[in-house]
CSV table of C-alpha atoms and ligand atoms in Angstrom, one decimal:
chain,number,residue,atom,x,y,z
A,163,MET,CA,-66.9,-66.1,79.8
A,164,LYS,CA,-66.6,-62.2,79.6
A,165,LYS,CA,-66.2,-61.2,75.7
A,166,ARG,CA,-62.9,-59.3,75.2
A,167,THR,CA,-63.1,-55.8,73.2
A,168,PRO,CA,-63.0,-56.8,69.4
A,169,ILE,CA,-60.5,-54.6,67.7
A,170,VAL,CA,-59.4,-54.0,64.3
A,171,ILE,CA,-56.3,-52.1,63.5
A,172,GLY,CA,-54.7,-50.7,60.2
A,173,ASN,CA,-51.3,-50.5,60.2
A,174,TRP,CA,-50.3,-48.3,57.2
A,175,LYS,CA,-46.7,-48.9,57.6
A,176,MET,CA,-44.6,-46.6,55.6
A,177,ASN,CA,-47.5,-45.6,53.2
A,178,PRO,CA,-48.8,-43.7,51.8
A,179,ASN,CA,-46.2,-41.1,50.3
A,180,SER,CA,-47.6,-37.9,51.1
A,181,LEU,CA,-49.6,-36.3,53.8
A,182,ALA,CA,-52.4,-35.1,51.2
A,183,HIS,CA,-52.9,-38.9,50.3
A,184,ALA,CA,-52.9,-40.0,53.9
A,185,LYS,CA,-55.5,-37.6,54.9
A,186,GLN,CA,-57.7,-38.5,52.0
A,187,ILE,CA,-57.6,-42.2,53.1
A,188,PHE,CA,-58.9,-41.4,56.4
A,189,ILE,CA,-61.4,-39.1,55.2
A,190,ASP,CA,-62.5,-41.6,53.2
A,191,ILE,CA,-62.6,-44.4,55.9
A,192,LYS,CA,-64.0,-41.9,58.4
A,193,THR,CA,-67.0,-40.9,56.0
A,194,GLY,CA,-67.4,-44.7,55.2
A,195,LEU,CA,-67.7,-45.2,58.6
A,196,GLY,CA,-70.6,-42.7,59.1
A,197,ARG,CA,-71.9,-42.2,62.6
A,198,LYS,CA,-72.9,-45.9,63.3
A,199,LYS,CA,-72.2,-47.1,66.8
A,200,ARG,CA,-69.8,-50.0,66.9
A,201,THR,CA,-68.6,-52.4,69.7
A,202,THR,CA,-65.4,-53.2,67.8
A,203,ILE,CA,-62.8,-50.7,68.6
A,204,ILE,CA,-61.2,-49.1,65.0
A,205,ALA,CA,-57.7,-48.1,65.0
A,206,ILE,CA,-55.4,-46.5,62.4
A,207,ALA,CA,-51.6,-46.5,63.0
A,208,PRO,CA,-50.3,-44.0,60.2
A,209,PRO,CA,-46.8,-43.0,59.9
A,210,PHE,CA,-45.8,-40.8,62.6
A,211,PRO,CA,-45.4,-37.3,60.2
A,212,PHE,CA,-49.1,-37.8,59.5
A,213,MET,CA,-50.3,-38.4,62.9
A,214,GLU,CA,-51.1,-34.9,64.2
A,215,ALA,CA,-52.9,-33.8,60.9
A,216,ILE,CA,-54.9,-37.1,61.1
A,217,TYR,CA,-55.9,-36.3,64.8
A,218,LYS,CA,-57.4,-33.2,63.8
A,219,LEU,CA,-59.4,-34.9,61.3
A,220,ASN,CA,-61.1,-37.2,63.5
A,221,VAL,CA,-63.8,-35.4,64.9
A,222,ARG,CA,-65.8,-37.1,67.0
A,223,GLU,CA,-63.1,-39.8,67.5
A,224,GLN,CA,-64.7,-43.0,66.3
A,225,VAL,CA,-61.4,-44.0,65.1
A,226,GLU,CA,-58.5,-44.5,67.5
A,227,LEU,CA,-55.0,-43.5,66.3
A,228,TRP,CA,-52.3,-46.1,67.4
A,229,SER,CA,-48.4,-45.8,67.2
A,230,GLN,CA,-46.6,-48.3,64.8
A,231,THR,CA,-44.1,-48.6,67.6
A,232,ILE,CA,-42.1,-46.4,70.3
A,233,ALA,CA,-38.6,-46.2,71.3
A,234,VAL,CA,-37.3,-48.4,74.1
A,235,HIS,CA,-36.4,-44.8,75.9
A,236,GLU,CA,-38.4,-42.4,77.4
A,237,ALA,CA,-36.5,-39.3,76.0
A,238,GLY,CA,-33.0,-38.4,75.1
A,239,ALA,CA,-30.1,-38.5,72.8
A,240,HIS,CA,-31.5,-41.2,70.3
A,241,THR,CA,-31.7,-40.0,66.7
A,242,GLY,CA,-34.7,-40.9,64.5
A,243,ASN,CA,-36.5,-42.6,67.4
A,244,VAL,CA,-40.1,-41.3,68.7
A,245,SER,CA,-41.1,-41.7,72.2
A,246,LEU,CA,-44.3,-42.9,73.4
A,247,ALA,CA,-44.8,-39.3,75.1
A,248,MET,CA,-44.2,-37.6,71.8
A,249,ALA,CA,-46.6,-40.3,70.0
A,250,ALA,CA,-49.2,-39.6,72.7
A,251,SER,CA,-49.1,-35.9,72.2
A,252,VAL,CA,-50.0,-35.9,69.0
A,253,GLY,CA,-52.8,-38.3,69.6
A,254,ALA,CA,-51.8,-41.8,69.6
A,255,ALA,CA,-54.0,-43.9,72.0
A,256,GLY,CA,-52.2,-46.9,71.9
A,257,VAL,CA,-49.1,-48.7,70.5
A,258,ILE,CA,-48.4,-51.9,67.9
A,259,ILE,CA,-45.2,-53.4,69.6
A,260,GLY,CA,-42.7,-56.0,68.1
A,261,HIS,CA,-43.8,-56.2,64.5
A,262,SER,CA,-41.9,-58.8,62.3
A,263,GLU,CA,-41.0,-55.8,60.4
A,264,ARG,CA,-39.5,-54.1,63.3
A,265,ARG,CA,-38.3,-57.4,64.6
A,266,ALA,CA,-36.3,-57.8,61.1
A,267,ALA,CA,-34.9,-54.3,61.6
A,268,GLY,CA,-33.1,-55.2,64.6
A,269,GLU,CA,-35.4,-55.3,67.4
A,270,SER,CA,-34.8,-57.9,70.2
A,271,ASP,CA,-37.3,-59.4,72.6
A,272,GLU,CA,-35.4,-57.3,75.2
A,273,ASP,CA,-36.6,-54.5,73.3
A,274,ILE,CA,-40.1,-55.6,73.0
A,275,ALA,CA,-40.2,-55.9,77.0
A,276,ALA,CA,-38.9,-52.3,77.7
A,277,GLN,CA,-41.3,-51.0,75.2
A,278,ILE,CA,-44.3,-53.0,76.8
A,279,THR,CA,-43.1,-51.9,80.0
A,280,LEU,CA,-42.5,-48.1,79.0
A,281,ALA,CA,-46.3,-48.1,77.5
A,282,LEU,CA,-48.2,-50.2,80.5
A,283,LYS,CA,-46.6,-47.7,82.9
A,284,GLN,CA,-48.8,-45.0,81.0
A,285,SER,CA,-51.5,-47.4,80.8
A,286,PHE,CA,-51.5,-47.4,77.1
A,287,PRO,CA,-53.3,-50.4,75.4
A,288,VAL,CA,-50.4,-52.3,73.3
A,289,THR,CA,-50.8,-54.9,70.6
A,290,VAL,CA,-48.0,-57.1,70.7
A,291,CYS,CA,-47.0,-59.2,67.7
A,292,ILE,CA,-45.8,-62.8,67.4
A,293,GLY,CA,-45.4,-65.4,64.5
A,294,GLU,CA,-43.2,-67.8,62.8
A,295,ARG,CA,-40.9,-67.2,59.9
A,296,GLU,CA,-41.9,-70.6,58.3
A,297,ARG,CA,-43.8,-73.7,59.8
A,298,ASP,CA,-41.5,-77.1,60.0
A,299,CYS,CA,-43.1,-80.6,60.1
A,300,GLU,CA,-41.4,-81.3,63.2
A,301,GLY,CA,-43.3,-78.5,64.8
A,302,ALA,CA,-40.3,-76.4,66.2
A,303,PHE,CA,-42.3,-73.1,65.4
A,304,TYR,CA,-44.4,-73.9,68.2
A,305,SER,CA,-41.5,-73.3,70.7
A,306,PHE,CA,-40.5,-70.4,69.1
A,307,LEU,CA,-43.7,-68.9,69.4
A,308,GLU,CA,-43.8,-69.9,73.1
A,309,THR,CA,-40.3,-67.6,73.6
A,310,GLN,CA,-42.2,-64.5,71.9
A,311,ILE,CA,-45.2,-65.1,74.1
A,312,GLU,CA,-43.1,-65.7,77.2
A,313,THR,CA,-41.3,-62.7,76.6
A,314,ILE,CA,-44.6,-60.6,76.6
A,315,VAL,CA,-46.2,-62.4,79.5
A,316,ALA,CA,-43.4,-61.8,81.7
A,317,ALA,CA,-43.5,-58.2,80.8
A,318,VAL,CA,-47.3,-57.5,81.5
A,319,PRO,CA,-48.3,-57.2,85.4
A,320,LYS,CA,-51.4,-59.1,86.0
A,321,ARG,CA,-53.6,-55.9,86.9
A,322,LYS,CA,-52.6,-54.8,83.4
A,323,LEU,CA,-53.4,-57.6,81.3
A,324,HIS,CA,-56.8,-56.0,80.1
A,325,LEU,CA,-54.3,-53.6,78.0
A,326,LEU,CA,-52.9,-56.6,76.4
A,327,THR,CA,-53.7,-57.7,72.9
A,328,ILE,CA,-51.5,-60.1,71.1
A,329,ALA,CA,-51.4,-60.3,67.3
A,330,TYR,CA,-50.7,-63.5,65.6
A,331,GLU,CA,-49.1,-63.0,62.3
A,332,PRO,CA,-47.2,-65.6,60.8
A,333,ILE,CA,-44.2,-63.7,58.4
A,334,TRP,CA,-45.1,-65.8,55.7
A,335,ALA,CA,-48.6,-64.6,55.3
A,336,ILE,CA,-47.7,-60.7,55.7
A,337,GLY,CA,-48.1,-59.2,52.7
A,338,SER,CA,-48.2,-62.5,50.4
A,339,GLY,CA,-51.8,-62.4,49.6
A,340,ALA,CA,-51.6,-66.0,51.4
A,341,ALA,CA,-53.3,-65.8,54.7
A,342,ALA,CA,-53.0,-68.7,57.3
A,343,THR,CA,-56.3,-70.8,56.8
A,344,PRO,CA,-59.0,-70.2,59.2
A,345,ALA,CA,-58.6,-73.7,60.8
A,346,ASP,CA,-54.8,-72.8,61.4
A,347,VAL,CA,-55.8,-69.4,63.1
A,348,GLN,CA,-58.0,-71.2,65.1
A,349,GLU,CA,-55.2,-73.4,66.4
A,350,MET,CA,-52.9,-70.8,67.0
A,351,LYS,CA,-55.4,-68.6,69.1
A,352,LEU,CA,-56.0,-71.9,71.3
A,353,PHE,CA,-52.3,-72.5,71.5
A,354,ILE,CA,-51.7,-68.8,72.7
A,355,GLN,CA,-54.9,-68.8,75.1
A,356,LYS,CA,-53.4,-72.2,76.7
A,357,TYR,CA,-49.9,-70.7,77.2
A,358,ILE,CA,-51.4,-67.6,78.9
A,359,ALA,CA,-54.0,-69.7,81.1
A,360,ASP,CA,-51.1,-72.3,82.5
A,361,ARG,CA,-49.1,-68.8,83.2
A,362,CYS,CA,-51.4,-66.4,84.2
A,363,GLY,CA,-54.7,-68.4,85.1
A,364,ARG,CA,-57.6,-69.3,83.2
A,365,SER,CA,-59.0,-65.4,84.3
A,366,ALA,CA,-56.7,-64.3,82.0
A,367,LEU,CA,-58.3,-65.3,79.2
A,368,THR,CA,-61.5,-63.0,79.4
A,369,LYS,CA,-58.7,-59.9,79.5
A,370,VAL,CA,-56.0,-60.9,76.4
A,371,ALA,CA,-57.4,-60.2,73.1
A,372,ILE,CA,-55.9,-62.3,70.3
A,373,VAL,CA,-56.4,-61.0,67.0
A,374,TYR,CA,-54.8,-62.2,63.8
A,375,GLY,CA,-52.7,-60.6,61.1
A,376,GLY,CA,-51.4,-61.3,57.6
A,377,SER,CA,-53.0,-60.8,54.0
A,378,VAL,CA,-56.6,-60.2,55.8
A,379,THR,CA,-59.1,-59.0,52.8
A,380,ASN,CA,-62.5,-58.4,52.5
A,381,LYS,CA,-62.7,-61.8,50.8
A,382,ASN,CA,-61.3,-63.9,53.8
A,383,ALA,CA,-62.4,-62.0,57.0
A,384,ASP,CA,-65.1,-63.6,57.3
A,385,ALA,CA,-64.0,-66.9,57.6
A,386,LEU,CA,-61.2,-66.0,59.6
A,387,ILE,CA,-63.3,-64.5,62.2
A,388,ARG,CA,-65.9,-67.0,62.3
A,389,GLU,CA,-63.7,-70.0,62.3
A,390,GLY,CA,-60.9,-68.5,63.6
A,391,GLU,CA,-63.0,-67.4,66.5
A,392,VAL,CA,-60.5,-64.7,66.9
A,393,ASP,CA,-60.9,-60.8,68.6
A,394,GLY,CA,-60.0,-59.3,65.3
A,395,PHE,CA,-57.4,-58.2,63.0
A,396,LEU,CA,-54.4,-56.4,62.5
A,397,VAL,CA,-54.6,-55.5,58.8
A,398,GLY,CA,-52.0,-54.2,56.6
A,399,GLY,CA,-52.2,-53.3,52.8
A,400,ALA,CA,-56.3,-53.5,53.0
A,401,SER,CA,-56.2,-50.6,55.4
A,402,LEU,CA,-55.1,-48.4,53.0
A,403,ARG,CA,-57.9,-49.2,50.9
A,404,ALA,CA,-60.9,-47.4,52.5
A,405,SER,CA,-64.0,-49.2,51.4
A,406,GLU,CA,-62.0,-52.6,51.7
A,407,PHE,CA,-61.0,-51.9,55.4
A,408,ILE,CA,-64.5,-50.6,56.4
A,409,SER,CA,-66.1,-54.0,54.7
A,410,ILE,CA,-63.4,-55.7,57.2
A,411,ILE,CA,-64.6,-53.9,60.1
A,412,ASP,CA,-68.3,-54.6,59.3
A,413,THR,CA,-67.5,-58.1,59.1
A,414,VAL,CA,-66.1,-58.2,62.5
A,415,GLU,CA,-68.7,-56.0,63.8
A,416,ALA,CA,-71.6,-58.4,62.4
A,417,TYR,CA,-69.7,-61.2,63.8
A,418,VAL,CA,-69.4,-59.5,67.3
A,419,GLN,CA,-73.2,-58.6,67.5
A,420,GLU,CA,-74.4,-62.3,66.4
A,421,THR,CA,-72.2,-63.6,69.1
A,422,ILE,CA,-73.4,-60.9,71.8
A,423,SER,CA,-77.2,-61.5,71.1
B,539,PGA,P1,-50.9,-57.5,55.5
B,539,PGA,O1,-50.1,-56.7,56.6
B,539,PGA,O2,-52.2,-57.3,55.7
B,539,PGA,O3,-50.6,-56.4,54.3
B,539,PGA,O4,-50.5,-58.7,54.9
B,539,PGA,C1,-50.4,-57.3,58.0
B,539,PGA,C2,-49.4,-56.6,59.1
B,539,PGA,O5,-48.3,-56.8,58.8
B,539,PGA,O6,-49.7,-56.2,59.9
């Protein structure tokens, strides 16, 4: 089976507080990465006001800039919103959609479908987040996740499946310091893949990448990637610490190189 492209995305959320600090973190990441060629796609999603300045620092472009979200509209009277075209014009090369913090702020499945449609219309890669708030013994969270996956799959035309990454991010693991176990990550990856295969055919599995997010650190990344068998990570807190973020990227890259050869 053809390998999906591995990816590590750093989601800076509403951090850091100043442009000067954001530039410093980015420079530290770029310097730490050096010129080494990697198979893994590396992306950072900074807050919108920092995007252009960081884009200008991104010489040799070994890091992609991603947008943390986009508006559900293409343009117009939507105070406070940022459109895909705006984000693209200051360097965004991909979009995170449906992060649980966006969902908690009111984004519905319909909004998420609209954002996916807008981004894919411009052939933008999207990483769409799913994840349960808590795990019940009866397993009701499985059907909750199925509804989230269905919304995504229904919004992605078959010929655009290669632009889709699904991030499994259980809400209880985000920012809590308690990541899912590697065994749980592997199980959820297989669960998502089964749904996709049933719905879109087995060949879709070579196209749709699946990553994990939720308290990924340089300590747990190795076990999560090896035993979880995911295609990479969506990293929050640790992506603001340059050396830790690079160590997570290198862990993914080492695994990718081992499994390629
Ligand atoms: P965390 O965040 O790594 O800080 O847990 C992950 C995310 O919300 O994408």
